[in-house]
């Protein structure tokens, strides 16, 4: 074949009268009584080929051409007839009159056509992923992903960060999800672990004096899967020395703003900031969607003062969610009661204000005056509805937070645009009922808030951390923290987690020893690249932005993995399969 001279989308009006060679897949072939139309597709888009009957010498090849054949076409660029232009295509004002058609590769009839893949079972699409990826919409996701990565690398290079690879074979350490284990042939009975993150390595790079590190890192977690989770995924991993938390947040905010501008042409507003406590109290979530209406309300005092119901009087907390300009029917109100119960609430009180006055589900316990007081406390306007949930504080807020989101979705009240938020001061520890012990809310290397260090031994669940998340439109994009760099403080955290000195030495001794040789103050963050691109592309799941993803059961239908291995392979690493 002659070498390709132009991509499909590059054949525009400027080339009218010139001879070009394009190459790609036959997207569609139409025969209109001897006048043959071919839409040729490459990764940039489509270009139309029109062969007229006078070009009989080309018809032998054109008659054989079918959908998904790979062809090269050399021809003359001409303007489309007036009224036949296609404004949806970059090449929509021209067509190519073929002079030479070369079939480079024939194609069997595929199990589905790329243009129809949206309606095909996902397992079939994943089995034939190379056909699924021919979809222009899916290909566009990967072109966007490439833009994002170029912008990320450009930003970090300009700000003095070093791109450093860390090992994919390391040791298994506690905390976090289950490890993927890799047996060692040279040390039978011992295992490597694939990294859940480069956390320890990037801290060691700070001890080594690298100062500013980043890596586009592949990481692995053996956990239950769902639409926004994969067993292997990609992080934008970052670590910095000698920077305060505020400086780190400013730096990462600048990076994301550059990514959105260079990839989407969007200038996003400065990120809002709130503490974990403020997020939970205002939205019932540590990743609130700020586009879904106003925050929740603490109505504990008002409820206790005006509702005589003993159950509510005994409740430690009562919160409210206001649905503005919403006059639900009785059926809809009953639906909200069931929704609240489905989220874990024992019940729901509603108050509706209309031009005719107030009505409530708690009429047995509320007289008109008390009802007016509650409506005033919630700042109810005419046509507003108030939902009240009472009980333990954070579970009640979580229910109201879900109601707030569901109302915004049902009534199409979610604002357009990109709303970024930094959430800070997460709890340092959580209590695990399953293990009956403290566990790290973030990871065991997270720096506690300086004002709370004395609480580690006496009241650890009140200790705040210097951890932070960045949230976009209700989705967590990244998580990070300042790190502990003093051996004594790190040992105190390990002790609070129930690790004795021997366990600490065995599992983390190499890090503790490194800190004894001069460690700088440092902190970092890890962004979920796949999740970021998914949101930017408006995709429905991570599988639409990962080239060869796994199913919800961790299966790759294309490669038929995981799969058994031979007995000789197992013998080499000293493993016997337990039935």
Coordinates of C-alpha atoms in Angstrom, one line a residue:
X1 CA 0.0 0.0 0.0
X2 CA 1.0 3.6 -0.4
X3 CA 1.8 5.2 2.9
X4 CA -1.1 7.0 4.7
X5 CA -0.9 10.7 4.2
X6 CA -3.8 11.9 6.4
X7 CA -6.0 10.8 9.3
X8 CA -9.7 10.8 8.5
X9 CA -10.5 13.9 10.6
X10 CA -7.6 15.8 8.9
X11 CA -9.2 15.6 5.5
X12 CA -11.0 19.0 5.3
X13 CA -11.9 21.7 2.8
X14 CA -8.3 22.9 2.7
X15 CA -7.4 19.7 0.8
X16 CA -10.0 20.0 -1.9
X17 CA -8.4 19.1 -5.3
X18 CA -5.6 17.2 -3.7
X19 CA -4.8 13.5 -3.7
X20 CA -4.7 11.8 -0.3
X21 CA -4.3 8.3 1.1
X22 CA -6.4 7.3 4.1
X23 CA -6.5 4.0 5.9
X24 CA -8.7 2.3 8.5
X25 CA -11.7 0.2 9.1
X26 CA -14.9 0.1 7.0
X27 CA -17.5 1.6 9.4
X28 CA -20.4 1.3 6.9
X29 CA -20.9 0.4 3.3
X30 CA -23.9 1.5 1.2
X31 CA -24.7 0.6 -2.4
X32 CA -27.2 3.0 -4.0
X33 CA -27.7 1.5 -7.4
X34 CA -24.0 1.3 -8.3
X35 CA -23.1 4.5 -6.4
X36 CA -21.1 3.1 -3.5
X37 CA -20.6 5.0 -0.2
X38 CA -18.0 3.9 2.3
X39 CA -17.6 5.5 5.7
X40 CA -13.9 4.8 6.6
X41 CA -13.1 5.0 10.3
X42 CA -9.8 5.5 12.1
X43 CA -9.1 6.7 15.6
X44 CA -9.8 10.4 14.7
X45 CA -13.2 9.8 13.2
X46 CA -14.9 9.1 9.9
X47 CA -14.4 10.2 6.3
X48 CA -16.8 9.5 3.4
X49 CA -15.7 7.7 0.2
X50 CA -18.0 8.0 -2.8
X51 CA -17.3 5.7 -5.8
X52 CA -19.3 6.4 -9.0
X53 CA -20.0 3.9 -11.7
X54 CA -17.4 5.5 -14.0
X55 CA -14.7 4.1 -11.7
X56 CA -15.3 0.5 -12.9
X57 CA -11.7 -0.4 -12.4
X58 CA -12.2 0.0 -8.6
X59 CA -15.4 -1.9 -8.4
X60 CA -13.8 -5.4 -8.2
X61 CA -12.2 -4.4 -4.9
X62 CA -15.2 -2.3 -3.7
X63 CA -17.6 -5.1 -4.3
X64 CA -15.7 -7.3 -1.9
X65 CA -15.4 -4.7 0.9
X66 CA -17.5 -5.3 3.9
X67 CA -17.9 -3.8 7.4
X68 CA -14.7 -4.0 9.5
X69 CA -12.5 -4.8 6.6
X70 CA -9.2 -2.9 6.8
X71 CA -8.6 -0.8 3.7
X72 CA -6.3 1.9 2.3
X73 CA -7.9 4.3 -0.2
X74 CA -6.1 6.8 -2.3
X75 CA -8.3 9.4 -3.9
X76 CA -9.2 13.0 -4.8
X77 CA -10.7 15.3 -2.2
X78 CA -13.8 17.1 -3.4
X79 CA -16.6 19.2 -1.8
X80 CA -19.8 17.4 -0.9
X81 CA -22.9 18.4 -2.9
X82 CA -24.7 21.4 -1.4
X83 CA -27.2 20.2 1.3
X84 CA -25.3 16.9 1.8
X85 CA -22.8 18.2 4.4
X86 CA -22.5 16.6 7.8
X87 CA -21.7 19.2 10.5
X88 CA -21.2 16.4 13.1
X89 CA -17.9 15.3 11.4
X90 CA -14.6 17.2 11.1
X91 CA -14.6 15.9 7.5
X92 CA -18.3 16.5 7.0
X93 CA -17.9 19.1 4.2
X94 CA -15.8 16.9 1.9
X95 CA -15.7 13.4 0.4
X96 CA -13.1 11.4 -1.3
X97 CA -13.4 10.1 -4.9
X98 CA -11.3 6.9 -4.9
X99 CA -8.6 6.3 -7.4
X100 CA -7.2 3.2 -5.8
X101 CA -8.7 0.8 -3.2
X102 CA -6.5 -1.8 -1.4
X103 CA -8.0 -4.4 0.9
X104 CA -5.3 -4.8 3.6
X105 CA -7.2 -7.3 5.8
X106 CA -10.5 -9.0 5.5
X107 CA -12.8 -9.5 8.5
X108 CA -15.2 -12.2 9.6
X109 CA -18.6 -10.9 10.5
X110 CA -18.0 -9.7 14.1
X111 CA -20.2 -10.9 17.0
X112 CA -21.4 -7.3 17.2
X113 CA -20.8 -4.1 15.3
X114 CA -18.9 -1.3 17.1
X115 CA -21.7 1.1 16.4
X116 CA -24.2 -1.2 18.1
X117 CA -22.0 -2.2 21.1
X118 CA -23.9 -0.1 23.6
X119 CA -26.8 -2.6 23.5
X120 CA -24.6 -5.7 23.6
X121 CA -24.2 -7.8 26.8
X122 CA -21.1 -6.6 28.6
X123 CA -19.5 -10.1 29.0
X124 CA -19.6 -10.5 25.2
X125 CA -18.1 -7.0 24.7
X126 CA -15.3 -7.8 27.2
X127 CA -14.6 -11.1 25.5
X128 CA -14.2 -9.3 22.2
X129 CA -12.7 -6.1 23.8
X130 CA -10.6 -5.3 20.7
X131 CA -13.9 -4.8 18.8
X132 CA -15.6 -3.0 21.7
X133 CA -12.7 -0.6 21.8
X134 CA -13.4 0.4 18.2
X135 CA -16.4 2.4 19.4
X136 CA -15.7 6.1 18.8
X137 CA -17.1 7.0 22.2
X138 CA -14.9 4.5 24.0
X139 CA -11.9 5.4 22.0
X140 CA -12.6 9.1 22.9
X141 CA -12.3 8.1 26.6
X142 CA -8.7 6.9 26.0
X143 CA -7.8 10.0 24.0
X144 CA -9.0 12.0 27.0
X145 CA -7.0 9.8 29.4
X146 CA -3.9 10.5 27.3
X147 CA -4.5 14.3 27.6
X148 CA -5.0 14.0 31.3
X149 CA -1.7 12.1 31.7
X150 CA 0.2 14.6 29.5
X151 CA -1.2 17.5 31.6
X152 CA -0.2 15.7 34.9
X153 CA 3.3 15.0 33.7
X154 CA 3.7 18.5 32.4
X155 CA 2.7 20.0 35.7
X156 CA 4.9 17.8 37.9
X157 CA 7.9 18.3 35.6
X158 CA 7.4 22.1 35.7
X159 CA 7.3 22.0 39.5
X160 CA 10.5 20.0 40.1
X161 CA 9.0 16.5 40.8
X162 CA 11.0 13.4 39.9
X163 CA 9.2 10.5 38.2
X164 CA 10.5 7.4 40.1
X165 CA 9.4 3.8 39.7
X166 CA 9.0 1.7 42.8
X167 CA 8.9 -2.2 42.9
X168 CA 5.9 -4.3 41.9
X169 CA 7.2 -7.2 44.1
X170 CA 7.4 -6.3 47.7
X171 CA 6.5 -7.8 51.1
X172 CA 3.0 -8.2 52.5
X173 CA 2.2 -5.7 55.2
X174 CA -0.9 -5.3 57.5
X175 CA -3.8 -2.8 57.1
X176 CA -5.8 -2.1 54.0
X177 CA -7.3 -4.6 51.6
X178 CA -6.1 -8.2 51.0
X179 CA -2.8 -8.5 49.1
X180 CA -2.3 -10.3 45.9
X181 CA 0.4 -12.8 46.7
X182 CA 3.2 -14.0 44.3
X183 CA 5.1 -17.2 45.3
X184 CA 8.9 -17.1 45.1
X185 CA 10.6 -19.9 43.2
X186 CA 14.0 -19.1 44.8
X187 CA 12.6 -19.1 48.3
X188 CA 10.0 -21.9 48.5
X189 CA 7.2 -21.2 50.9
X190 CA 7.7 -17.4 50.9
X191 CA 5.8 -14.8 49.0
X192 CA 6.0 -11.4 47.5
X193 CA 2.9 -9.1 47.6
X194 CA 1.8 -6.9 44.7
X195 CA 1.7 -3.3 46.0
X196 CA -1.6 -1.9 47.3
X197 CA 0.2 1.5 47.0
X198 CA 3.8 2.6 46.9
X199 CA 3.3 4.2 50.3
X200 CA 6.3 2.9 52.1
X201 CA 8.6 3.3 49.1
X202 CA 7.7 6.9 48.5
X203 CA 8.3 7.7 52.2
X204 CA 11.7 6.0 51.9
X205 CA 12.4 8.2 48.9
X206 CA 11.7 11.3 51.1
X207 CA 14.2 9.9 53.7
X208 CA 16.6 9.5 50.8
X209 CA 16.3 13.2 50.0
X210 CA 14.4 13.0 46.7
X211 CA 12.2 15.9 48.0
X212 CA 9.4 15.8 45.4
X213 CA 8.3 12.5 43.8
X214 CA 5.5 11.4 41.6
X215 CA 4.6 8.2 39.7
X216 CA 1.9 6.9 37.5
X217 CA 1.7 3.7 39.5
X218 CA -0.2 0.4 38.9
X219 CA -1.5 -0.9 42.2
X220 CA -3.4 -4.0 43.2
X221 CA -6.1 -4.8 45.8
X222 CA -7.8 -8.1 46.3
X223 CA -11.2 -6.8 47.4
X224 CA -14.8 -7.2 46.5
X225 CA -15.5 -5.4 43.2
X226 CA -18.2 -3.1 42.0
X227 CA -18.7 -0.7 39.1
X228 CA -16.2 1.8 40.4
X229 CA -13.6 -0.7 41.7
X230 CA -11.1 -2.9 39.9
X231 CA -8.5 -5.4 41.3
X232 CA -5.7 -3.5 39.4
X233 CA -5.9 0.2 38.8
X234 CA -3.7 3.3 38.3
X235 CA -2.8 6.0 40.8
X236 CA -1.2 9.4 40.4
X237 CA 1.1 8.9 43.4
X238 CA 2.7 12.0 44.9
X239 CA 5.0 12.8 47.9
X240 CA 6.7 16.0 49.0
X241 CA 9.1 17.1 51.8
X242 CA 9.2 20.3 53.8
X243 CA 5.7 21.4 52.9
X244 CA 2.8 22.2 55.2
X245 CA -0.6 20.6 54.7
X246 CA -2.0 23.9 53.2
X247 CA 0.9 24.1 50.7
X248 CA 0.3 20.5 49.6
X249 CA -3.4 21.2 49.1
X250 CA -2.6 24.3 47.1
X251 CA -0.1 22.5 44.9
X252 CA -2.5 19.6 44.2
X253 CA -5.4 22.0 43.5
X254 CA -3.2 23.8 41.0
X255 CA -2.4 20.4 39.3
X256 CA -6.1 19.5 39.0
X257 CA -7.1 22.9 37.7
X258 CA -4.3 22.6 35.0
X259 CA -5.5 19.1 34.1
X260 CA -9.1 20.3 33.6
X261 CA -8.1 23.3 31.6
X262 CA -5.7 21.4 29.3
X263 CA -7.9 18.3 28.9
X264 CA -11.4 19.8 28.7
X265 CA -10.8 23.5 28.3
X266 CA -12.6 24.1 31.6
X267 CA -11.6 26.6 34.2
X268 CA -12.8 25.2 37.6
X269 CA -13.5 27.4 40.6
X270 CA -11.2 27.4 43.6
X271 CA -11.8 24.3 45.8
X272 CA -13.9 24.7 48.9
X273 CA -12.5 23.3 52.2
X274 CA -14.2 21.8 55.2
X275 CA -13.3 19.5 58.0
X276 CA -14.6 15.9 58.3
X277 CA -16.8 17.0 61.2
X278 CA -18.4 19.7 59.1
X279 CA -18.9 17.4 56.1
X280 CA -20.6 14.8 58.3
X281 CA -22.8 17.3 60.1
X282 CA -23.7 19.2 57.0
X283 CA -24.2 16.4 54.5
X284 CA -24.1 13.0 56.3
X285 CA -21.1 12.0 54.2
X286 CA -17.3 12.5 54.1
X287 CA -17.6 12.9 50.3
X288 CA -20.5 15.3 49.9
X289 CA -21.9 16.4 46.6
X290 CA -22.1 20.1 46.9
X291 CA -24.3 20.4 43.7
X292 CA -27.3 18.6 45.4
X293 CA -28.8 21.5 47.4
X294 CA -28.4 23.0 50.8
X295 CA -26.8 21.3 53.9
X296 CA -28.7 19.3 56.6
X297 CA -29.9 20.9 59.8
X298 CA -29.4 20.1 63.5
X299 CA -33.0 20.3 64.9
X300 CA -32.3 18.5 68.2
X301 CA -33.1 21.5 70.4
X302 CA -36.2 22.4 68.4
X303 CA -37.5 18.8 68.4
X304 CA -37.0 18.3 72.1
X305 CA -38.7 21.6 72.8
X306 CA -41.8 21.0 70.7
X307 CA -42.4 17.3 70.1
X308 CA -43.6 15.5 73.2
X309 CA -43.1 12.0 71.8
X310 CA -41.1 10.1 74.4
X311 CA -39.1 8.3 71.6
X312 CA -37.9 11.6 70.2
X313 CA -37.3 13.1 73.7
X314 CA -34.9 10.2 74.4
X315 CA -33.1 10.4 71.0
X316 CA -29.6 11.9 71.3
X317 CA -30.0 13.7 68.0
X318 CA -32.6 14.9 65.5
X319 CA -31.7 16.2 62.1
X320 CA -33.6 17.7 59.1
X321 CA -33.4 17.8 55.4
X322 CA -35.4 20.5 53.6
X323 CA -36.8 19.9 50.1
X324 CA -37.4 23.3 48.7
X325 CA -40.3 24.0 46.4
X326 CA -41.6 20.4 46.7
X327 CA -45.2 19.5 47.4
X328 CA -45.3 15.7 47.5
X329 CA -48.4 13.5 47.3
X330 CA -49.3 11.2 50.2
X331 CA -48.0 8.3 48.1
X332 CA -44.6 10.1 47.6
X333 CA -44.4 10.8 51.4
X334 CA -45.0 7.2 52.1
X335 CA -42.2 6.4 49.7
X336 CA -39.8 8.6 51.5
X337 CA -40.7 6.9 54.8
X338 CA -39.8 3.5 53.2
X339 CA -36.7 5.0 51.7
X340 CA -35.5 6.3 55.1
X341 CA -36.2 2.9 56.7
X342 CA -34.3 1.2 53.9
X343 CA -31.3 3.4 54.8
X344 CA -31.5 2.3 58.4
X345 CA -33.8 4.8 60.1
X346 CA -36.4 3.6 62.5
X347 CA -38.9 6.1 61.2
X348 CA -39.4 9.5 59.5
X349 CA -41.3 12.6 60.4
X350 CA -42.4 14.9 57.6
X351 CA -43.8 18.4 57.7
X352 CA -45.2 20.0 54.5
X353 CA -45.9 23.7 54.2
X354 CA -48.4 24.9 51.5
X355 CA -50.5 28.0 50.9
X356 CA -53.1 26.3 53.0
X357 CA -50.9 25.9 56.1
X358 CA -48.9 23.0 57.6
X359 CA -49.5 19.3 57.7
X360 CA -47.4 16.6 59.3
X361 CA -47.1 12.9 60.0
X362 CA -46.6 13.7 63.7
X363 CA -49.9 15.4 64.3
X364 CA -50.5 13.3 67.4
X365 CA -47.5 14.9 69.1
X366 CA -47.5 18.4 67.5
X367 CA -50.1 21.1 68.1
X368 CA -50.3 24.0 65.7
X369 CA -48.0 26.3 67.7
X370 CA -45.4 23.6 68.1
X371 CA -45.6 22.9 64.3
X372 CA -45.1 26.6 63.6
X373 CA -42.0 26.7 65.8
X374 CA -40.5 23.7 64.0
X375 CA -41.2 25.1 60.6
X376 CA -39.6 28.4 61.7
X377 CA -36.5 26.5 63.0
X378 CA -36.1 24.8 59.6
X379 CA -36.8 28.1 57.8
X380 CA -39.6 26.5 55.8
X381 CA -41.1 28.6 53.0
X382 CA -44.4 28.0 51.3
X383 CA -44.2 24.8 49.1
X384 CA -41.3 23.5 51.1
X385 CA -41.1 20.0 52.8
X386 CA -39.1 19.1 55.9
X387 CA -37.9 15.5 56.6
X388 CA -36.8 14.7 60.2
X389 CA -34.8 11.7 61.3
X390 CA -33.8 11.1 65.0
X391 CA -31.5 8.6 66.7
X392 CA -27.7 8.3 67.0
X393 CA -26.1 11.4 65.4
X394 CA -24.0 10.1 62.5
X395 CA -26.3 7.3 61.4
X396 CA -29.2 9.8 61.4
X397 CA -27.2 12.2 59.3
X398 CA -26.2 9.5 56.9
X399 CA -29.9 8.7 56.3
X400 CA -30.7 12.3 55.7
X401 CA -27.7 12.7 53.4
X402 CA -28.9 9.9 51.2
X403 CA -32.4 11.4 51.2
X404 CA -30.9 14.8 50.1
X405 CA -29.1 13.1 47.2
X406 CA -32.0 11.0 46.1
X407 CA -34.3 14.0 46.1
X408 CA -31.9 16.0 44.0
X409 CA -31.7 13.0 41.5
X410 CA -35.4 12.4 41.3
X411 CA -36.3 16.1 40.9
X412 CA -33.3 16.8 38.6
X413 CA -32.0 19.4 41.1
X414 CA -28.3 18.5 40.8
X415 CA -26.4 21.5 39.4
X416 CA -24.3 21.3 36.3
X417 CA -20.5 21.8 36.6
X418 CA -17.6 20.7 38.6
X419 CA -17.6 21.2 42.4
X420 CA -14.4 20.3 44.1
X421 CA -13.9 20.1 47.8
X422 CA -11.1 19.4 50.3
X423 CA -12.2 17.4 53.3
X424 CA -9.6 17.6 56.2
X425 CA -9.1 16.4 59.8
X426 CA -10.4 12.9 59.5
X427 CA -10.4 10.7 62.6
X428 CA -7.0 9.0 63.0
X429 CA -8.5 5.7 64.3
X430 CA -11.7 3.7 63.9
X431 CA -13.1 0.9 66.0
X432 CA -13.4 -2.5 64.3
X433 CA -16.2 -4.5 65.7
X434 CA -15.0 -7.5 63.7
X435 CA -11.5 -7.4 65.1
X436 CA -12.4 -5.8 68.4
X437 CA -9.6 -3.3 68.2
X438 CA -8.5 0.1 66.9
X439 CA -7.6 0.3 63.2
X440 CA -6.2 3.2 61.2
X441 CA -8.9 5.3 59.4
X442 CA -6.3 6.2 56.7
X443 CA -3.1 4.2 57.2
X444 CA -0.8 3.7 60.2
X445 CA 1.8 6.3 59.0
X446 CA -0.7 9.2 59.1
X447 CA 0.4 12.2 61.3
X448 CA -2.1 13.0 64.1
X449 CA -3.3 16.5 64.7
X450 CA -0.7 18.2 66.9
X451 CA -3.4 19.3 69.4
X452 CA -4.5 15.7 69.9
X453 CA -1.3 13.7 70.4
X454 CA -1.9 13.4 74.1
X455 CA -5.2 11.7 73.4
X456 CA -3.6 8.8 71.6
X457 CA -3.2 6.9 74.9
X458 CA -6.3 8.1 76.7
X459 CA -9.1 8.7 74.2
X460 CA -7.9 7.6 70.8
X461 CA -11.2 7.8 68.9
X462 CA -11.2 11.6 69.5
X463 CA -7.8 12.0 67.8
X464 CA -7.9 14.0 64.6
X465 CA -5.5 13.2 61.8
X466 CA -3.7 15.5 59.3
X467 CA -5.3 13.5 56.5
X468 CA -7.2 15.0 53.6
X469 CA -9.4 13.9 50.7
X470 CA -10.3 15.7 47.5
X471 CA -13.9 15.2 46.4
X472 CA -15.4 15.9 43.0
X473 CA -19.2 16.0 42.6
X474 CA -19.7 13.6 45.5
X475 CA -16.9 11.1 44.5
X476 CA -13.6 10.7 46.3
X477 CA -10.8 11.4 43.8
X478 CA -7.8 11.2 46.1
X479 CA -6.7 10.6 49.7
X480 CA -3.5 11.8 51.4
X481 CA -2.0 13.0 54.6
X482 CA 1.1 14.4 56.3
X483 CA 3.2 11.4 57.4
X484 CA 4.8 10.5 60.8
X485 CA 8.5 10.9 60.5
X486 CA 9.6 10.6 64.2
X487 CA 10.3 7.0 65.3
X488 CA 8.9 7.6 68.8
X489 CA 5.6 8.9 67.5
X490 CA 5.3 6.1 65.0
X491 CA 5.9 3.5 67.7
X492 CA 3.1 5.1 69.8
X493 CA 0.7 4.7 66.9
X494 CA 1.7 1.1 66.4
X495 CA 1.1 0.5 70.1
X496 CA -2.4 2.0 69.9
X497 CA -3.1 -0.3 67.0
X498 CA -2.2 -3.3 69.2
X499 CA 1.1 -4.1 67.5
X500 CA 3.7 -5.2 70.1
X501 CA 7.4 -4.2 69.6
X502 CA 8.2 -7.6 68.0
X503 CA 5.4 -7.3 65.4
X504 CA 6.3 -3.8 64.7
X505 CA 9.9 -4.8 64.1
X506 CA 8.9 -7.7 61.9
X507 CA 6.4 -5.8 59.7
X508 CA 7.7 -2.2 59.7
X509 CA 11.2 -2.4 61.1
X510 CA 12.8 -1.3 57.8
X511 CA 10.8 2.0 57.9
X512 CA 11.4 2.7 61.6
X513 CA 15.1 2.1 61.0
X514 CA 15.1 4.5 58.1
X515 CA 13.5 7.2 60.2
X516 CA 16.5 6.9 62.6
X517 CA 18.9 8.2 60.0
X518 CA 17.3 11.6 59.5
X519 CA 13.8 11.9 58.0
X520 CA 12.3 15.1 56.8
X521 CA 8.7 16.3 57.4
X522 CA 6.8 15.0 54.5
X523 CA 3.3 14.3 53.1
X524 CA 1.6 13.1 50.0
X525 CA -1.5 12.0 48.2
X526 CA -2.7 9.4 45.7
X527 CA -5.3 10.2 43.0
X528 CA -7.4 7.5 41.4
X529 CA -6.5 8.2 37.7
X530 CA -9.2 5.8 36.4
X531 CA -11.9 7.4 38.5
X532 CA -10.8 10.9 37.5
X533 CA -11.0 10.1 33.8
X534 CA -14.3 8.3 34.3
X535 CA -15.9 11.5 35.8
X536 CA -14.3 13.8 33.2
X537 CA -15.5 11.6 30.4
X538 CA -19.0 11.2 31.9
X539 CA -18.5 7.4 31.7
X540 CA -20.8 5.0 33.7
X541 CA -18.0 2.8 35.1
X542 CA -14.3 2.4 35.4
X543 CA -14.5 -0.3 32.8
X544 CA -15.1 2.4 30.2
X545 CA -11.8 4.0 30.8
X546 CA -9.6 1.0 31.4
X547 CA -8.5 -0.7 28.2
X548 CA -8.7 -4.3 29.4
X549 CA -10.8 -4.4 32.6
X550 CA -12.0 -7.2 34.8
X551 CA -15.6 -8.1 35.5
X552 CA -17.3 -7.7 38.9
X553 CA -16.0 -11.2 39.7
X554 CA -12.4 -10.3 38.8
X555 CA -12.5 -12.3 35.6
X556 CA -10.9 -11.2 32.3
X557 CA -13.1 -12.9 29.6
X558 CA -10.7 -11.9 26.8
X559 CA -7.7 -13.8 28.3
X560 CA -9.8 -16.2 30.3
X561 CA -8.0 -15.2 33.4
X562 CA -7.5 -16.3 36.2
X563 CA -6.8 -19.8 35.0
X564 CA -5.2 -23.1 36.3
X565 CA -1.5 -23.6 35.9
X566 CA 0.4 -26.8 35.3
X567 CA 1.5 -29.1 38.1
X568 CA 5.1 -28.6 37.2
X569 CA 4.7 -24.8 37.6
X570 CA 3.2 -25.4 41.1
X571 CA 6.0 -27.8 42.0
X572 CA 8.6 -25.2 41.1
X573 CA 7.3 -22.8 43.7
X574 CA 6.4 -25.5 46.2
X575 CA 2.7 -25.1 46.2
X576 CA 0.0 -27.7 46.4
X577 CA -3.6 -26.8 45.6
X578 CA -6.0 -27.5 48.5
X579 CA -9.3 -28.9 47.2

